[in-house]
Coordinates of C-alpha atoms in Angstrom, one line a residue:
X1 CA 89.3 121.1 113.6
X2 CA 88.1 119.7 110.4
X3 CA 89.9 118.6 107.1
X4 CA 88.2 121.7 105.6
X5 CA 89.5 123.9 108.0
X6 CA 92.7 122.6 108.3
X7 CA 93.4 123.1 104.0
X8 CA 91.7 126.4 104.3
X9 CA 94.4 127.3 107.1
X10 CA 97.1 126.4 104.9
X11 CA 95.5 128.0 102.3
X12 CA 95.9 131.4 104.3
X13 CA 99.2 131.0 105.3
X14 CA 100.1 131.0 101.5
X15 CA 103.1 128.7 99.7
X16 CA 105.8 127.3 102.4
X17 CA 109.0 129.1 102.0
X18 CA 112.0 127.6 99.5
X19 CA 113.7 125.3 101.2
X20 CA 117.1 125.0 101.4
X21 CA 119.3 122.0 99.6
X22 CA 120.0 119.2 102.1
X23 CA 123.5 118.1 103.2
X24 CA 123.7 114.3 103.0
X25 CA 126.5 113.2 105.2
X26 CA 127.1 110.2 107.7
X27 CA 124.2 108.9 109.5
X28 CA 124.0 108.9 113.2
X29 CA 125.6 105.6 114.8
X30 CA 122.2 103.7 115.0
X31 CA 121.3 104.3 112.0
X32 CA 124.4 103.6 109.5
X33 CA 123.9 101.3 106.8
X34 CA 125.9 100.1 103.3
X35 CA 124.6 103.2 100.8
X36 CA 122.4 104.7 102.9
X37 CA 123.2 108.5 103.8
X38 CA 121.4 111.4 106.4
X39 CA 120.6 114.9 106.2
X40 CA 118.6 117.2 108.2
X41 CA 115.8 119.6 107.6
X42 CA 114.2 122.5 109.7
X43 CA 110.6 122.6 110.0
X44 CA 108.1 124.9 112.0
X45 CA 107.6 123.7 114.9
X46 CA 104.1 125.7 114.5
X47 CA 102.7 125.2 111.4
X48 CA 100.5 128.3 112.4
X49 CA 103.2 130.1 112.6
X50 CA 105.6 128.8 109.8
X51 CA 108.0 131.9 110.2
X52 CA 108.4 131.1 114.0
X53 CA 110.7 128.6 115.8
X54 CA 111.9 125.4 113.6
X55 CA 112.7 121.7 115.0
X56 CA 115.3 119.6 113.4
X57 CA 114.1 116.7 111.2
X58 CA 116.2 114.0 110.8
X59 CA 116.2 111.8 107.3
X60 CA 117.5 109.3 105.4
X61 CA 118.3 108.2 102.2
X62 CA 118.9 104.9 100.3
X63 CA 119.4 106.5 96.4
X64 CA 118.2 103.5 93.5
X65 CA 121.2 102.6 91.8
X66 CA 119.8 102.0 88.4
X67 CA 119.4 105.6 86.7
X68 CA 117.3 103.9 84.2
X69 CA 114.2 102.6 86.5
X70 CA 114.3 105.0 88.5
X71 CA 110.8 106.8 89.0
X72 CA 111.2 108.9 92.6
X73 CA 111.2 108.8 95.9
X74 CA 109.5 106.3 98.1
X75 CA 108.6 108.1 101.7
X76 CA 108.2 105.5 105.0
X77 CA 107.3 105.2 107.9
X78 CA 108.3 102.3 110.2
X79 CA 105.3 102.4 112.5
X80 CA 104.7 102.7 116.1
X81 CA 103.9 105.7 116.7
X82 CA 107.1 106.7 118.8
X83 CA 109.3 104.4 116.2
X84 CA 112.7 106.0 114.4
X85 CA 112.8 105.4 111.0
X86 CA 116.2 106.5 109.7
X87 CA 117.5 102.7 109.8
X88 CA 114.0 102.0 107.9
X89 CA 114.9 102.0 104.5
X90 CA 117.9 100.1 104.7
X91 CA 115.9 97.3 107.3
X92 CA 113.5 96.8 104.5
X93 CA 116.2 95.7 102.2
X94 CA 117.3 93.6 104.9
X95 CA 114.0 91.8 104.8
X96 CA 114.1 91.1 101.0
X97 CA 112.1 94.7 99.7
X98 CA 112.2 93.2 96.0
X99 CA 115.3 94.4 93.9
X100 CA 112.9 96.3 91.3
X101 CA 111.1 98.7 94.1
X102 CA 114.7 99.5 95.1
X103 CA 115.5 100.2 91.5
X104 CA 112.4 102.1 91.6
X105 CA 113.0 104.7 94.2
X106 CA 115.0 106.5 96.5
X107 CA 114.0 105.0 99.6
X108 CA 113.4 107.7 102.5
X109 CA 113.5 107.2 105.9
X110 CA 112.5 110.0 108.7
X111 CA 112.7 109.9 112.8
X112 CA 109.2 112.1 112.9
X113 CA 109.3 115.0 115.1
X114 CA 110.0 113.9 118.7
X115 CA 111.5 110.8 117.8
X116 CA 115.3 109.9 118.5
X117 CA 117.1 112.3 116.2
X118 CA 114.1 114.6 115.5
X119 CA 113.8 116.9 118.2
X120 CA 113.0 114.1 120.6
X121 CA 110.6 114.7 123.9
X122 CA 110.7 112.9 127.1
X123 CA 108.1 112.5 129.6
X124 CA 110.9 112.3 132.0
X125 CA 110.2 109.2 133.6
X126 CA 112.4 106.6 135.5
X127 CA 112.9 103.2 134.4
X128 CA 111.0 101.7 137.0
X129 CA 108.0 103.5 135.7
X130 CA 108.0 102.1 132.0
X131 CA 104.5 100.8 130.7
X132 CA 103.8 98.9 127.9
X133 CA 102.5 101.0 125.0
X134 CA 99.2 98.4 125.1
X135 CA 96.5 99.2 128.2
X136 CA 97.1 96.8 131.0
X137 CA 93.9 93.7 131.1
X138 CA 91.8 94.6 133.8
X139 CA 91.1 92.1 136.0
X140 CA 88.4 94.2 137.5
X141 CA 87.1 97.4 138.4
X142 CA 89.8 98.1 141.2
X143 CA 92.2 98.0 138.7
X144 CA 90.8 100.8 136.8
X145 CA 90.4 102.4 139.4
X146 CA 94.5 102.2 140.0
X147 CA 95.5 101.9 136.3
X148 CA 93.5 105.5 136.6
X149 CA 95.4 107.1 139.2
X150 CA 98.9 105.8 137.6
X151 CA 97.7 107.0 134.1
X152 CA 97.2 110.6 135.3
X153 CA 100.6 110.4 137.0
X154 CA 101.7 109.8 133.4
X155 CA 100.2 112.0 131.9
X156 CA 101.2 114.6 134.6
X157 CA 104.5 114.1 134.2
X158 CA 104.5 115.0 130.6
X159 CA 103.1 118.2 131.3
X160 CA 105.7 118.9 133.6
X161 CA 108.3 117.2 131.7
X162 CA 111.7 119.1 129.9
X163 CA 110.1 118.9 126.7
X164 CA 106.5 119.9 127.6
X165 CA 106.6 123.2 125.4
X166 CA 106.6 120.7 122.1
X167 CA 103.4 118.7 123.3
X168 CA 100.8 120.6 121.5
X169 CA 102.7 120.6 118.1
X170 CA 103.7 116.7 118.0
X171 CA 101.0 114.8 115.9
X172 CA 100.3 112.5 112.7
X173 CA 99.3 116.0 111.3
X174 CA 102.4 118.0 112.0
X175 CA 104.5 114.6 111.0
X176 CA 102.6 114.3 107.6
X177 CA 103.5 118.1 107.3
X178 CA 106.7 117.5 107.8
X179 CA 106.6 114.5 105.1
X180 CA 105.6 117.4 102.8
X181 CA 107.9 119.3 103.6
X182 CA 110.6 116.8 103.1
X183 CA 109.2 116.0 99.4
X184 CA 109.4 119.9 98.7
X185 CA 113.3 119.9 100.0
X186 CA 113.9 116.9 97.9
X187 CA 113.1 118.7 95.0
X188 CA 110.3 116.3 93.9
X189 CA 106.6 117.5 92.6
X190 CA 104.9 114.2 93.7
X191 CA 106.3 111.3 96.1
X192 CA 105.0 107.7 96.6
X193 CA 105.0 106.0 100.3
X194 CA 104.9 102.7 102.2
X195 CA 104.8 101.9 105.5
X196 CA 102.9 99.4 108.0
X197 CA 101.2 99.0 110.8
X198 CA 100.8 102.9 112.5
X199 CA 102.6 104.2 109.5
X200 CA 99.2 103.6 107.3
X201 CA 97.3 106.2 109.7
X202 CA 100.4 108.7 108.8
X203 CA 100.0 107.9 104.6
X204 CA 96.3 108.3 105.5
X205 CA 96.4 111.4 106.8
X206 CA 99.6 112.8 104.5
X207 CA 97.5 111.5 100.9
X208 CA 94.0 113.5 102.6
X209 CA 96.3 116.8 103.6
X210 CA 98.1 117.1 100.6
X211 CA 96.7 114.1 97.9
X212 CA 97.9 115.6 94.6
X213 CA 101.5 115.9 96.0
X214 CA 101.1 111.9 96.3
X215 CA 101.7 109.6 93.6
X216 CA 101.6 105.6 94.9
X217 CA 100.6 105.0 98.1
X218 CA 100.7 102.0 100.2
X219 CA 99.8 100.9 103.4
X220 CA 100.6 97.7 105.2
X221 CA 98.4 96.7 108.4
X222 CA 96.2 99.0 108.4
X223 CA 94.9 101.0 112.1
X224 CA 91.7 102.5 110.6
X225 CA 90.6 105.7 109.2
X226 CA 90.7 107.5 113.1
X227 CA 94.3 106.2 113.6
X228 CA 94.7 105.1 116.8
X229 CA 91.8 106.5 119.2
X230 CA 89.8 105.3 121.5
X231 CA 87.9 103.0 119.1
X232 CA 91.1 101.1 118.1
X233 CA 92.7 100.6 120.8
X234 CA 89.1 98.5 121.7
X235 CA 89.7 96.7 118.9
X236 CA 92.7 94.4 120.4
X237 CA 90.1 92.2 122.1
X238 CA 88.9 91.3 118.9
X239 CA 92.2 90.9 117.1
X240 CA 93.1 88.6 119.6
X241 CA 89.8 86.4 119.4
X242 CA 90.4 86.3 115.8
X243 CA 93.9 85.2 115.6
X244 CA 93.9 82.9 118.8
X245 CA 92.8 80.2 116.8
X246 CA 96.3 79.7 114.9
X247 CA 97.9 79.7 118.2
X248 CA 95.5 76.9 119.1
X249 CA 96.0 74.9 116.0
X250 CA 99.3 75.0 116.3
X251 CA 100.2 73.8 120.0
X252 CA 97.5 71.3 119.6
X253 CA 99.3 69.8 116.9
X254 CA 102.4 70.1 119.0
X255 CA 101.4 67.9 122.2
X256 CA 104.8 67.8 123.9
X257 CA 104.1 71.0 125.2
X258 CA 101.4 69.7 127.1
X259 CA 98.8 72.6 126.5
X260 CA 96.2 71.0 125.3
X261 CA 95.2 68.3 122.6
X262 CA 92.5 70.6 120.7
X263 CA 92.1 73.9 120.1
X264 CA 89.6 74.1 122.6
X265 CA 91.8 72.8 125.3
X266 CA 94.6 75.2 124.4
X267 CA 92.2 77.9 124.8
X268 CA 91.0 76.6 128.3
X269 CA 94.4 76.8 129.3
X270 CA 95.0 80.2 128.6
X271 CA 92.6 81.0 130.9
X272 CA 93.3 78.8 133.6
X273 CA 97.3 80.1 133.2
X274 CA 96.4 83.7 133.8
X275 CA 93.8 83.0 136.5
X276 CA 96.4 80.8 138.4
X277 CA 99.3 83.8 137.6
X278 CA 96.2 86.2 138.9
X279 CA 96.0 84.5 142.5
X280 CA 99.7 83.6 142.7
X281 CA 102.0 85.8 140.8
X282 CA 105.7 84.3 140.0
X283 CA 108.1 85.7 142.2
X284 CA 110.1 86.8 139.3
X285 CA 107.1 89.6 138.7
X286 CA 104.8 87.4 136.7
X287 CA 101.1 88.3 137.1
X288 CA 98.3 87.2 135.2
X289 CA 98.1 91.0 133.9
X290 CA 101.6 90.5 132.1
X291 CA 101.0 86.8 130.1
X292 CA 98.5 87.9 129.0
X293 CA 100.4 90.9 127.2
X294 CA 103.2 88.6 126.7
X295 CA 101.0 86.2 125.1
X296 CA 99.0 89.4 123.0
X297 CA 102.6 90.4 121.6
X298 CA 104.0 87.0 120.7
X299 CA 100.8 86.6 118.6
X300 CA 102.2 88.7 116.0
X301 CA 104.2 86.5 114.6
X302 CA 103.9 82.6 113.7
X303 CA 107.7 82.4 114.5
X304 CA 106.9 83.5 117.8
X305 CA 104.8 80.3 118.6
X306 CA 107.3 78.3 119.6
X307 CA 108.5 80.5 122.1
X308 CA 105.3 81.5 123.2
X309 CA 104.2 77.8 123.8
X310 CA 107.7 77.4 125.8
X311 CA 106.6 80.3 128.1
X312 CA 102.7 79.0 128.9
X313 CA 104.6 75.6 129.3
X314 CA 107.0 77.0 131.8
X315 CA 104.4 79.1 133.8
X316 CA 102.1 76.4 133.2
X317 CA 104.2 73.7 135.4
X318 CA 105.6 76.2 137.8
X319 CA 109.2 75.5 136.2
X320 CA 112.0 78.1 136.7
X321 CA 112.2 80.6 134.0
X322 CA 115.8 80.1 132.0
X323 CA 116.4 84.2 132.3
X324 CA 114.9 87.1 134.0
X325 CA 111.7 88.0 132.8
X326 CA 112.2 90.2 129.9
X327 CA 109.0 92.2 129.3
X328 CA 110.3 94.4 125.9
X329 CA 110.4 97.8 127.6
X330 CA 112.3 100.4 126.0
X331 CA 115.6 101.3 127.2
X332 CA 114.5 105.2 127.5
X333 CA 111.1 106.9 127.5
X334 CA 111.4 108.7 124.4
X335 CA 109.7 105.4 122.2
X336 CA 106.5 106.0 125.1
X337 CA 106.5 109.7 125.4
X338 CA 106.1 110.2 122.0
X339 CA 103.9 107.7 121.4
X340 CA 101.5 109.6 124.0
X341 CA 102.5 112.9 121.9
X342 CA 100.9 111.6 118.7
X343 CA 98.2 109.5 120.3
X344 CA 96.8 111.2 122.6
X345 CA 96.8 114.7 120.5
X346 CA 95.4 112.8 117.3
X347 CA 91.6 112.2 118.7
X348 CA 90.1 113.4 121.7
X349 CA 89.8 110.4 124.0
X350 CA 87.0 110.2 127.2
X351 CA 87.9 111.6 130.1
X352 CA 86.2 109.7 132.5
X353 CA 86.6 106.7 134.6
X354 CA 83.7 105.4 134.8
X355 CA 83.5 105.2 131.1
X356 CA 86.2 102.8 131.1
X357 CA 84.9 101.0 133.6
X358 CA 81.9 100.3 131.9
X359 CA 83.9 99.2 128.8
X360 CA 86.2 97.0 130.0
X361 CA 83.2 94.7 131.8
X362 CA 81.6 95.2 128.3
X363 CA 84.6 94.1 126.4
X364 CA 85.8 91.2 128.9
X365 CA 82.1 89.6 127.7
X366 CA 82.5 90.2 124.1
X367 CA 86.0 89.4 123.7
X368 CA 87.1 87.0 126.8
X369 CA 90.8 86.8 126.1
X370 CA 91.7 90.8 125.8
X371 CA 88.7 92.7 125.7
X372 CA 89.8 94.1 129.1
X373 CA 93.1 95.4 128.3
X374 CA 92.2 97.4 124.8
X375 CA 89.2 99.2 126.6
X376 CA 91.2 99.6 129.6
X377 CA 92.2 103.5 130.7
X378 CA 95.6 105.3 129.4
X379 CA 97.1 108.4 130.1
X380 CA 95.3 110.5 127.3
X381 CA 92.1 110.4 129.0
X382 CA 94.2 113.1 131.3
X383 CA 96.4 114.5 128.3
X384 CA 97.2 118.4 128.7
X385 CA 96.1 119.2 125.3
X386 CA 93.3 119.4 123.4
X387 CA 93.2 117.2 120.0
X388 CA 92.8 118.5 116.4
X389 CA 91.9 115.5 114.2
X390 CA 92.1 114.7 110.6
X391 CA 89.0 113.3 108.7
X392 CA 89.9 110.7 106.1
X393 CA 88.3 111.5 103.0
X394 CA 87.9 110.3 99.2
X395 CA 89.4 113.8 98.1
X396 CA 92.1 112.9 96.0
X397 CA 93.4 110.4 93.0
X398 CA 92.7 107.0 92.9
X399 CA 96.3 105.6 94.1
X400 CA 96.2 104.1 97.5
X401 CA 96.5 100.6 97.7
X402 CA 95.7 98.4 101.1
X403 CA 97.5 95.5 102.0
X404 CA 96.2 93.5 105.4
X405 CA 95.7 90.5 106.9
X406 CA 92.6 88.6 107.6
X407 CA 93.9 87.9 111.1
X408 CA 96.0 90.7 112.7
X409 CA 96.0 91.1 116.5
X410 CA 97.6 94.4 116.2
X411 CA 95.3 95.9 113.6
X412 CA 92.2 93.6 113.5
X413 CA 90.9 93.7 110.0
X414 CA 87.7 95.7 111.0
X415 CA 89.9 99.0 110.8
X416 CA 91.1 98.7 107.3
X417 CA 88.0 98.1 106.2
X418 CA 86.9 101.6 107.8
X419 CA 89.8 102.8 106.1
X420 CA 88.5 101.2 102.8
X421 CA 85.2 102.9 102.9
X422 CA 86.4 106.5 104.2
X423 CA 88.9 106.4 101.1
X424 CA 86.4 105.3 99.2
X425 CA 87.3 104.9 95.0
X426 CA 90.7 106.3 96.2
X427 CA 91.5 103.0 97.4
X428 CA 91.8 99.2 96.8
X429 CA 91.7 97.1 99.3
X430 CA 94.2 93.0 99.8
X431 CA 93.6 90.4 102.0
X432 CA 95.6 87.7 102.6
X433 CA 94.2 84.5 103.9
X434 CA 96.8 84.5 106.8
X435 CA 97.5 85.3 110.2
X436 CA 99.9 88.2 112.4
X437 CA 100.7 91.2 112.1
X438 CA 102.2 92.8 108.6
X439 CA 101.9 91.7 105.3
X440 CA 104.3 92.1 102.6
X441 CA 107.7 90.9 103.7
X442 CA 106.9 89.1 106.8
X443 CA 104.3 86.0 105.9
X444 CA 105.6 85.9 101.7
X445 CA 102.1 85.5 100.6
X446 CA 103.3 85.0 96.3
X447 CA 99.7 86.9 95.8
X448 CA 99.6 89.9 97.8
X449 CA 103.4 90.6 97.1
X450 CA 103.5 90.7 93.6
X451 CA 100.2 92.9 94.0
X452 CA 102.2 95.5 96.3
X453 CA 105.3 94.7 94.1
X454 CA 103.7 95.6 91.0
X455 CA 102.3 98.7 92.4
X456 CA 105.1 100.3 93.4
X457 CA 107.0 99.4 90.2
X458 CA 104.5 100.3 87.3
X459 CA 101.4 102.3 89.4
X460 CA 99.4 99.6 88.6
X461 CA 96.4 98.5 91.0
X462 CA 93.2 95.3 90.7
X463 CA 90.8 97.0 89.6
X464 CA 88.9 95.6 92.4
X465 CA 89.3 94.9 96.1
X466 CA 91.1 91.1 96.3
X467 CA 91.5 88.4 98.4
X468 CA 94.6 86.1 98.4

């Protein structure tokens, strides 16, 4: 369904009931913070039906303590999809969110519907049967062929999960629904919003549903104006190709590690690492398959090289490993399953195998390191529902800004330049001359924070798209 059709919907179903005053009271265990206090809010679970069943929404709120700046409330979103985000407002403080943008705003934090506190779904799967939220690399076509078969077990599982009555109705669109609805029971006429990485597909989507409810908006690391689909998720190849090269710089001016004494060489060893790890896994679980998602994650983060070179060095020489093998998995299946929620019911993905296939050997040529992971199959090329996107449009007031770095693994520049152009005069877009993943907060570029600093504060925007 179309943007057109989706207004024209709500539209029909006429103003959204009053909503009652929130109750702001302790925060749940994980989620307690100095000054920051919880409430809860019923929502439709069927916005088509907005007198029907509600779901609990779970919120947050960090207040400004300086009556005299302060403007409104400052809606987030701490990414993922499938991340909480009650803990959000008070983590950005943690990471040095300037003094004036908490001065600013009431800083709100939200688990979205079917996350942790909101409602959450499961997919009911057993530890043993945790994935990575990133495609598997495929090696070659067998392993689509098997990735295939394990993805529809997934994907079945969902279906026949505890929770599988909610999967139709958890999306970016219901989630920036609820945002709205959140602002109403706040009592506020307009709200600004930040968040990063997965949360800019959310702003997206909440400033083209309801854009004169928004007043600053900014998005850090941005997916893209189609969130993340199928085109995205092909895009990891060439975020890794285009950050890779920092990596490189970096061990090759750090020969003790022994990876190489050029960039080049550092790169040649990548590949001859996995392709030893593909003929002779470790013993501890170790394949070729999982450094090269090990290696795709620690390229987030320059802090991470160190680390990172540790590992190659370790696998590298055949060296025992210091710990078990930690591969990040989450703890319970509720981060994955509702990741899958949102995902796959945000775009319709393809549905066959052989398409996949076909663009993993395509992306393995054009992007050597990870092309054949990001085009690899998941499990919403056998999701139960049927998808009902959101088209980004340039409907709305010119307050969006765009923060993003030229070389993000995660969410390779290419996507918030889509983003850019879908928004069109509703949007300026920052680049920072840096690489990783995030922007303001995590690499301290002077330039692009006191552009995002000055936005939120005063509203105030380049007048142009700018590079730092």
């Amino acid at each position: 369904m179309m943007l057109h059709a989706l207004l024209s919907m709500s539209l029909l179903l006429g103003p959204a009931p009053a909503t009652p005053a929130l109750q702001w009271g302790d925060c749940p265990e994980n989620a307690t913070a100095p000054g920051v206090e919880c409430a809860t809010l019923d929502v439709p679970l069927d916005y088509g039906d907005p007198g029907g069943e509600t779901i609990e929404i779970a919120i947050s709120r960090m207040k400004s303590t300086d009556t005299t700046k302060r403007h409104g409330v400052l809606l987030t979103n701490s990414g993922g999809p499938g991340g909480p985000g009650l803990a959000f407002p008070a983590y950005l403080r943690t990471l040095g969110m300037s003094q004036s943008i908490l001065d600013t705003y009431d800083v709100i934090g939200m688990d979205p519907r079917g996350v942790d506190h909101s409602s959450p779904v499961t997919c009911d799967l057993p530890s043993d049967e945790f994935f990575s939220n990133i495609p598997p690399y495929a090696r070659n076509q067998a392993d689509v062929t098997t990735d295939a078969a394990r993805a529809r077990t997934i994907a079945e599982k969902c279906a026949q999960s505890p929770t599988a009555r909610l999967i139709p109705h958890i999306s970016t669109a219901n989630t920036a629904r609820d945002l709205d609805r959140v602002r109403q029971a706040l009592g506020e006429r307009t709200a600004s919003y930040f968040a990063p990485s997965y949360g800019t597909y959310l702003g997206s989507v909440w400033a083209t549903m309801f854009p004169h409810t928004t007043d600053r908006v900014m998005l850090d690391s941005a997916t893209g104006p189609g969130g993340w689909d199928a085109t995205f998720s092909r895009l990891f190849g060439r975020g890794v190709e285009e950050r890779f090269p920092d990596f490189a710089k970096w061990v090759a001016a750090h020969p003790s590690y022994g990876l190489g004494s050029t960039p080049a060489a550092v790169r040649a060893k990548y590949l001859e690492i996995a392709a030893k790890l593909d003929a002779t896994p470790r013993p501890e679980g170790i394949d070729g398959r999982l450094f090269r998602q090990i290696t795709f994650a620690d390229l987030y983060y320059d802090r991470e090289f160190p680390a990172l070179a540790t590992k190659w060095q370790i696998l590298d020489t055949g060296a025992p490993l210091p710990a078990p093998s930690d591969p990040g998995l989450p703890s319970t299946d509720n981060y994955l399953a509702s990741q899958m929620h949102v995902i796959c019911n945000d775009s319709d993905w393809p549905s066959s195998v052989g398409h996949y296939r076909r663009a993993v050997e395509q992306d393995r040529k054009r992007w050597p390191l990870f092309g054949a992971a990001g085009a690899n199959i998941t499990p919403c090329a056998f999701w139960p529902t049927s998808a009902v996107p959101v088209t980004i449009t340039d409907h709305g007031p010119s307050n969006i800004l765009i923060l993003h770095n030229l070389r993000d693994p995660a969410t390779p520049l290419a996507g918030a330049v889509q983003l850019r152009k879908a928004f069109g005069d509703r949007a300026r877009l920052v680049t920072a001359d840096q690489g990783g993943h995030l922007a303001y907060l995590e690499l301290k570029n002077r330039c692009a924070d006191t552009i995002t600093e000055t936005f939120l504060t005063t509203g105030k925007r380049p007048a142009h798209d700018v590079r730092c």
